Amino acid sequence: MTDPALSNPRTVGPRPRRRAWAVIGERALETVIRASGVSAILFVLAIFFFVFREAAPVLFSDDFNFLEFLFSAQWYPTSDINVRYGTWALTVGSFSVTALAMVLAVPFGLGAAIYISEFSGPRQRETLKITIELLAAIPSVVWGFIGLTVMSRIIVALTGAPVGVNLLNGGLILALMSVPIIVSIGEDALKAVPDSYREAAQALGATRWQIVFRVLLPAAKNGLLAAVLLGVGRAVGETMAVLMATGHAVHLPHSLVDSVRTLTANIAAELGEAPVGSSHYQVLFLTGVLLFCITFAVNLTADLVIRGVRRK
Amino acid sequence: MMDAHGHAIVTRGLNLWYGPFQALIDVTAGIPHGLITSLIGPSGCGKTTLLRCFNRVNERFAYVRTTGAIELLGKNIYDPDVSLIELRKAVGMVFQRPNPLPISVYENVVFGLRIHSRRASLKRADLDAAVEQALTEVGLWKDLKDRLQVRATTLQLEQQQKLCIARLLPLKPEIILMDEPCSTLDVDGTRGIEELMFALKGRYTIVIVTHNMAQARRTSDECIFMLLGKVIEHTRTADLFLSPKSPRTAEYIEGRYG
């Protein structure tokens, strides 16, 4: 109370006004921030528009059958006499590799997230987190190398399959790539559970495992679901590693050691060789649109599921 | 569950350190059975720490170290053969912020039964009965009997806090520890919890930590005044507030510090 302005209100002058440039600067910043927020919508629409524009002509041409495009397994884009644009084998390839990857990655990823968040000591936790982030930073082409060399040899040696680059190889590589994402998002979700829940359960005499299964998993289920779906997104969209590891055969797989080709790998491999504007080129763009629709559906379902869970 | 002197809990020479900091210094006290005992004192005096010793919930943090003894029915709870799970069944705890689990009201009440019994031994009818009995005992049954499946975290704070008390009851605890149970509640909520404490008194030994001296005076039979980790005075609440023996107690209850 030594400040005279505080002890004697009458000496306080008029409030200083803010400078004009400060006000303008703030408005400008606000506009920029708003624009960057809204731009996400714009980008999504623009990407969809441009990809669709390349693909559109083939949709309306006479010798193109949309049902065949979706559900035929015959993909002969460069044949002279029997051109066929059926992507069913590619869709099945994408889904089977992703499903296999998730079967392997989800238990491992969530298990690791639970261990890091609930059971490890502080030093071990830091070490593990840094290592896992490092794992996430490995470029996908390097994973492709590992699939092509190390993993394929192991698979041939263990299963006796004729080729080592196949569904199993691609699934394993994709699982290894998705685990870091599932772990780090899942760990964040578990860490976000208020400590008071753990304390409450512990004070009631719950063991660590009971706390994990009865308190943390129900409390964090939205976040854990998000972690899994981000893993799925990573797996569906991955291109280079699956291109190198799956064997690249357009073929409906009958076993784990059959070679497959995914939608993404197909686009990456063939787009460079398709003449611009040819129907092959346009069909490849249409495959892109299909991929876009699939990921959109996955994300939308995820969103609805999470909202549904939340409302309950 | 009491010893020859009618004590439910006896601490003997209890010392506790958080890392290098000693939070409890040679605490020796007897908590009477079936009554309400309040722990008062300024922030940082160790009253919450002492409370959290009684069901060893402060051992969640690895840097806590304890010496001395706490006896429940003549049994030292720091003995190596004591089961933490059984101890925490017998000594329930209510926290400062209501912390019902993010599951339904029903599941909150039966949570203790579920974690302490084998799945096969739990019959739906028994669980239903336990829920009705526990919620009736805390006065929530009438309000919540049609809303047992709503998420417990959506209830009003007072209801949440009562639910936190209700979920201890199916485990048939001996002692209920309350750590400033009314600090987040309004006047009506506080009255509700205090009336509940009176209703539970006799069947359960209640220990309450409070910052609110008026509340200590209203609710408790005995009062322990602590300062800087030590017990300064422990006597009947009426005596402590009317004729405190220690000048430090007198100054605290007059509001000179704290």
Short mmCIF file of C-alpha atoms in Angstrom, two decimals, chain B:
data_model
loop_
_atom_site.label_atom_id
_atom_site.label_comp_id
_atom_site.label_asym_id
_atom_site.label_seq_id
_atom_site.Cartn_x
_atom_site.Cartn_y
_atom_site.Cartn_z
CA MET B 1 -12.93 -53.46 16.75
CA MET B 2 -11.34 -51.64 19.66
CA ASP B 3 -8.68 -52.12 22.28
CA ALA B 4 -9.10 -52.09 26.06
CA HIS B 5 -9.25 -48.28 26.17
CA GLY B 6 -11.97 -48.06 23.56
CA HIS B 7 -9.60 -46.95 20.83
CA ALA B 8 -10.16 -47.95 17.22
CA ILE B 9 -6.80 -46.60 16.07
CA VAL B 10 -3.66 -46.04 18.12
CA THR B 11 -0.52 -44.49 16.68
CA ARG B 12 2.76 -44.92 18.50
CA GLY B 13 5.79 -42.76 17.73
CA LEU B 14 4.72 -42.29 14.13
CA ASN B 15 7.21 -40.44 11.92
CA LEU B 16 6.76 -39.85 8.20
CA TRP B 17 9.02 -38.32 5.58
CA TYR B 18 8.23 -37.11 2.08
CA GLY B 19 11.71 -37.45 0.66
CA PRO B 20 13.89 -35.38 3.01
CA PHE B 21 10.94 -33.48 4.50
CA GLN B 22 9.55 -34.80 7.77
CA ALA B 23 5.78 -34.33 7.73
CA LEU B 24 4.87 -36.22 10.90
CA ILE B 25 6.98 -36.07 14.05
CA ASP B 26 6.49 -38.64 16.79
CA VAL B 27 2.70 -38.76 16.59
CA THR B 28 1.15 -40.76 19.40
CA ALA B 29 -2.61 -40.65 19.64
CA GLY B 30 -5.63 -42.84 20.24
CA ILE B 31 -8.76 -42.43 18.14
CA PRO B 32 -11.87 -43.45 20.07
CA HIS B 33 -14.08 -46.18 18.71
CA GLY B 34 -17.49 -45.28 17.28
CA LEU B 35 -17.08 -41.53 17.67
CA ILE B 36 -16.18 -38.70 15.35
CA THR B 37 -12.66 -37.36 15.76
CA SER B 38 -11.56 -34.26 13.92
CA LEU B 39 -8.03 -33.35 12.92
CA ILE B 40 -7.49 -29.61 12.75
CA GLY B 41 -4.53 -27.33 12.20
CA PRO B 42 -3.15 -24.90 9.65
CA SER B 43 -2.21 -26.00 6.11
CA GLY B 44 0.86 -28.19 6.01
CA CYS B 45 0.54 -29.33 9.63
CA GLY B 46 0.32 -32.98 8.62
CA LYS B 47 -3.33 -33.65 9.38
CA THR B 48 -4.12 -35.03 5.92
CA THR B 49 -0.87 -36.98 5.93
CA LEU B 50 -1.82 -38.57 9.26
CA LEU B 51 -5.27 -39.43 7.93
CA ARG B 52 -3.80 -41.02 4.83
CA CYS B 53 -1.55 -43.18 7.00
CA PHE B 54 -4.55 -44.95 8.48
CA ASN B 55 -5.23 -46.92 5.33
CA ARG B 56 -1.71 -46.53 3.97
CA VAL B 57 -2.97 -44.81 0.85
CA ASN B 58 -0.08 -42.35 0.97
CA GLU B 59 2.23 -45.19 0.02
CA ARG B 60 1.15 -44.72 -3.58
CA PHE B 61 4.09 -42.38 -3.83
CA ALA B 62 7.44 -44.10 -3.71
CA TYR B 63 9.21 -41.31 -1.83
CA VAL B 64 7.16 -41.73 1.37
CA ARG B 65 8.97 -43.34 4.33
CA THR B 66 7.38 -44.18 7.67
CA THR B 67 8.59 -45.34 11.10
CA GLY B 68 6.60 -46.12 14.21
CA ALA B 69 3.37 -48.06 14.54
CA ILE B 70 -0.32 -47.68 13.87
CA GLU B 71 -2.46 -50.26 15.63
CA LEU B 72 -5.93 -51.28 14.64
CA LEU B 73 -7.28 -53.71 17.25
CA GLY B 74 -3.80 -54.22 18.61
CA LYS B 75 -2.48 -55.16 15.17
CA ASN B 76 0.22 -52.96 13.67
CA ILE B 77 -0.83 -52.14 10.11
CA TYR B 78 2.82 -51.75 9.12
CA ASP B 79 3.54 -55.40 9.97
CA PRO B 80 4.75 -57.25 6.89
CA ASP B 81 1.92 -59.81 7.04
CA VAL B 82 -0.80 -57.15 6.80
CA SER B 83 -2.74 -57.29 3.55
CA LEU B 84 -3.17 -53.81 2.11
CA ILE B 85 -6.32 -54.99 0.39
CA GLU B 86 -7.92 -56.18 3.64
CA LEU B 87 -6.75 -53.04 5.44
CA ARG B 88 -8.34 -50.78 2.85
CA LYS B 89 -11.54 -52.81 2.99
CA ALA B 90 -11.73 -52.14 6.71
CA VAL B 91 -10.66 -48.50 6.52
CA GLY B 92 -12.56 -46.56 3.88
CA MET B 93 -11.61 -43.14 2.65
CA VAL B 94 -13.58 -40.12 1.41
CA PHE B 95 -11.57 -37.51 -0.45
CA GLN B 96 -11.59 -33.75 -0.61
CA ARG B 97 -12.99 -33.61 -4.12
CA PRO B 98 -15.82 -36.08 -4.70
CA ASN B 99 -14.21 -38.74 -6.88
CA PRO B 100 -16.84 -41.22 -8.00
CA LEU B 101 -15.51 -43.44 -10.76
CA PRO B 102 -16.65 -42.62 -14.31
CA ILE B 103 -19.08 -45.54 -14.34
CA SER B 104 -22.74 -45.82 -13.36
CA VAL B 105 -24.06 -45.06 -9.89
CA TYR B 106 -24.87 -48.75 -9.46
CA GLU B 107 -21.37 -49.87 -10.48
CA ASN B 108 -19.78 -47.32 -8.16
CA VAL B 109 -21.60 -48.77 -5.17
CA VAL B 110 -20.80 -52.38 -6.02
CA PHE B 111 -17.23 -51.60 -7.13
CA GLY B 112 -15.82 -52.74 -3.81
CA LEU B 113 -17.79 -55.97 -3.85
CA ARG B 114 -16.70 -56.68 -7.40
CA ILE B 115 -13.01 -56.22 -6.74
CA HIS B 116 -13.04 -58.16 -3.48
CA SER B 117 -15.09 -61.22 -4.42
CA ARG B 118 -14.91 -63.83 -7.10
CA ARG B 119 -17.24 -63.21 -10.00
CA ALA B 120 -19.19 -66.42 -9.45
CA SER B 121 -20.03 -65.56 -5.86
CA LEU B 122 -21.77 -62.31 -6.83
CA LYS B 123 -25.48 -62.75 -7.42
CA ARG B 124 -27.46 -60.02 -9.09
CA ALA B 125 -30.01 -59.97 -6.28
CA ASP B 126 -27.30 -59.55 -3.63
CA LEU B 127 -25.74 -56.68 -5.54
CA ASP B 128 -29.13 -55.02 -5.96
CA ALA B 129 -29.77 -55.36 -2.25
CA ALA B 130 -26.33 -53.96 -1.41
CA VAL B 131 -26.94 -50.96 -3.63
CA GLU B 132 -30.34 -50.26 -2.11
CA GLN B 133 -29.01 -50.61 1.43
CA ALA B 134 -25.94 -48.45 0.88
CA LEU B 135 -27.83 -45.70 -0.93
CA THR B 136 -30.61 -45.75 1.68
CA GLU B 137 -28.04 -45.40 4.43
CA VAL B 138 -26.57 -42.24 2.87
CA GLY B 139 -30.00 -40.87 1.94
CA LEU B 140 -29.63 -41.10 -1.82
CA TRP B 141 -31.98 -43.99 -2.53
CA LYS B 142 -35.09 -41.91 -2.94
CA ASP B 143 -33.42 -39.51 -5.37
CA LEU B 144 -31.44 -42.00 -7.37
CA LYS B 145 -33.38 -45.26 -7.39
CA ASP B 146 -34.63 -44.58 -10.91
CA ARG B 147 -31.29 -43.26 -12.10
CA LEU B 148 -28.94 -46.04 -11.04
CA GLN B 149 -27.53 -46.38 -14.55
CA VAL B 150 -26.54 -42.73 -15.07
CA ARG B 151 -22.86 -41.89 -14.98
CA ALA B 152 -21.90 -41.02 -11.42
CA THR B 153 -19.80 -38.08 -12.57
CA THR B 154 -22.94 -36.30 -13.82
CA LEU B 155 -24.54 -36.07 -10.35
CA GLN B 156 -24.55 -32.95 -8.19
CA LEU B 157 -21.43 -32.58 -6.05
CA GLU B 158 -23.26 -33.33 -2.82
CA GLN B 159 -24.74 -36.48 -4.32
CA GLN B 160 -21.33 -37.44 -5.63
CA GLN B 161 -19.79 -37.07 -2.20
CA LYS B 162 -22.57 -39.10 -0.59
CA LEU B 163 -22.08 -41.72 -3.25
CA CYS B 164 -18.40 -41.82 -2.36
CA ILE B 165 -19.44 -42.61 1.20
CA ALA B 166 -22.07 -45.12 0.03
CA ARG B 167 -19.56 -47.11 -1.99
CA LEU B 168 -17.54 -47.80 1.17
CA LEU B 169 -20.47 -49.31 3.04
CA PRO B 170 -20.97 -52.65 1.20
CA LEU B 171 -17.44 -53.57 2.31
CA LYS B 172 -18.54 -53.17 5.95
CA PRO B 173 -15.66 -50.93 7.02
CA GLU B 174 -14.73 -50.33 10.66
CA ILE B 175 -13.40 -46.86 10.09
CA ILE B 176 -14.26 -44.09 7.64
CA LEU B 177 -11.62 -41.46 6.95
CA MET B 178 -12.79 -38.13 5.57
CA ASP B 179 -10.35 -35.63 4.10
CA GLU B 180 -12.11 -32.25 4.10
CA PRO B 181 -15.24 -33.87 2.67
CA CYS B 182 -17.20 -30.62 2.48
CA SER B 183 -14.60 -28.26 1.08
CA THR B 184 -16.12 -28.28 -2.41
CA LEU B 185 -19.75 -28.22 -1.22
CA ASP B 186 -22.13 -25.37 -0.51
CA VAL B 187 -23.96 -24.82 2.78
CA ASP B 188 -26.74 -27.30 2.03
CA GLY B 189 -24.28 -29.90 0.80
CA THR B 190 -22.17 -29.44 3.92
CA ARG B 191 -25.21 -29.84 6.13
CA GLY B 192 -26.18 -32.97 4.21
CA ILE B 193 -22.77 -34.57 4.74
CA GLU B 194 -22.65 -33.57 8.41
CA GLU B 195 -26.08 -35.05 9.08
CA LEU B 196 -24.91 -38.19 7.35
CA MET B 197 -21.86 -38.29 9.61
CA PHE B 198 -24.13 -38.17 12.66
CA ALA B 199 -26.25 -40.97 11.22
CA LEU B 200 -23.18 -43.14 10.63
CA LYS B 201 -21.61 -42.41 14.03
CA GLY B 202 -21.65 -45.32 16.46
CA ARG B 203 -21.57 -47.97 13.78
CA TYR B 204 -18.44 -46.57 12.22
CA THR B 205 -15.46 -44.78 13.68
CA ILE B 206 -15.12 -41.54 11.74
CA VAL B 207 -11.97 -39.44 11.43
CA ILE B 208 -12.39 -36.13 9.65
CA VAL B 209 -9.78 -33.63 8.55
CA THR B 210 -11.18 -30.14 8.31
CA HIS B 211 -10.03 -26.59 7.78
CA ASN B 212 -13.31 -25.35 9.09
CA MET B 213 -13.07 -24.96 12.86
CA ALA B 214 -16.78 -24.41 13.19
CA GLN B 215 -17.32 -27.72 11.47
CA ALA B 216 -14.89 -29.47 13.80
CA ARG B 217 -16.75 -27.97 16.72
CA ARG B 218 -20.19 -28.93 15.38
CA THR B 219 -19.45 -32.44 14.31
CA SER B 220 -16.71 -34.03 16.35
CA ASP B 221 -16.55 -35.63 19.79
CA GLU B 222 -12.80 -35.44 20.07
CA CYS B 223 -10.42 -33.06 18.44
CA ILE B 224 -6.73 -33.32 17.64
CA PHE B 225 -4.86 -30.09 17.00
CA MET B 226 -1.68 -30.44 14.98
CA LEU B 227 1.06 -28.01 14.14
CA LEU B 228 4.16 -28.57 11.96
CA GLY B 229 3.83 -32.34 12.04
CA LYS B 230 3.27 -32.67 15.79
CA VAL B 231 0.17 -33.31 17.87
CA ILE B 232 -0.19 -30.26 20.10
CA GLU B 233 -3.41 -31.05 21.87
CA HIS B 234 -5.88 -33.93 21.84
CA THR B 235 -8.97 -33.80 23.99
CA ARG B 236 -12.75 -33.65 23.91
CA THR B 237 -13.88 -31.13 21.32
CA ALA B 238 -15.88 -29.07 23.81
CA ASP B 239 -12.85 -28.78 26.11
CA LEU B 240 -10.46 -27.95 23.32
CA PHE B 241 -12.56 -25.05 22.11
CA LEU B 242 -13.58 -23.78 25.55
CA SER B 243 -10.39 -24.16 27.51
CA PRO B 244 -7.42 -25.04 25.32
CA LYS B 245 -4.37 -26.00 27.35
CA SER B 246 -1.70 -24.95 24.91
CA PRO B 247 -1.39 -21.26 24.01
CA ARG B 248 -0.72 -22.29 20.40
CA THR B 249 -4.08 -24.06 20.26
CA ALA B 250 -5.77 -21.04 21.77
CA GLU B 251 -4.22 -18.70 19.24
CA TYR B 252 -5.14 -20.99 16.34
CA ILE B 253 -8.77 -21.36 17.33
CA GLU B 254 -8.98 -17.62 17.85
CA GLY B 255 -7.77 -17.21 14.29
CA ARG B 256 -4.47 -15.46 15.08
CA TYR B 257 -2.65 -17.60 12.48
CA GLY B 258 -3.35 -20.40 10.01
#
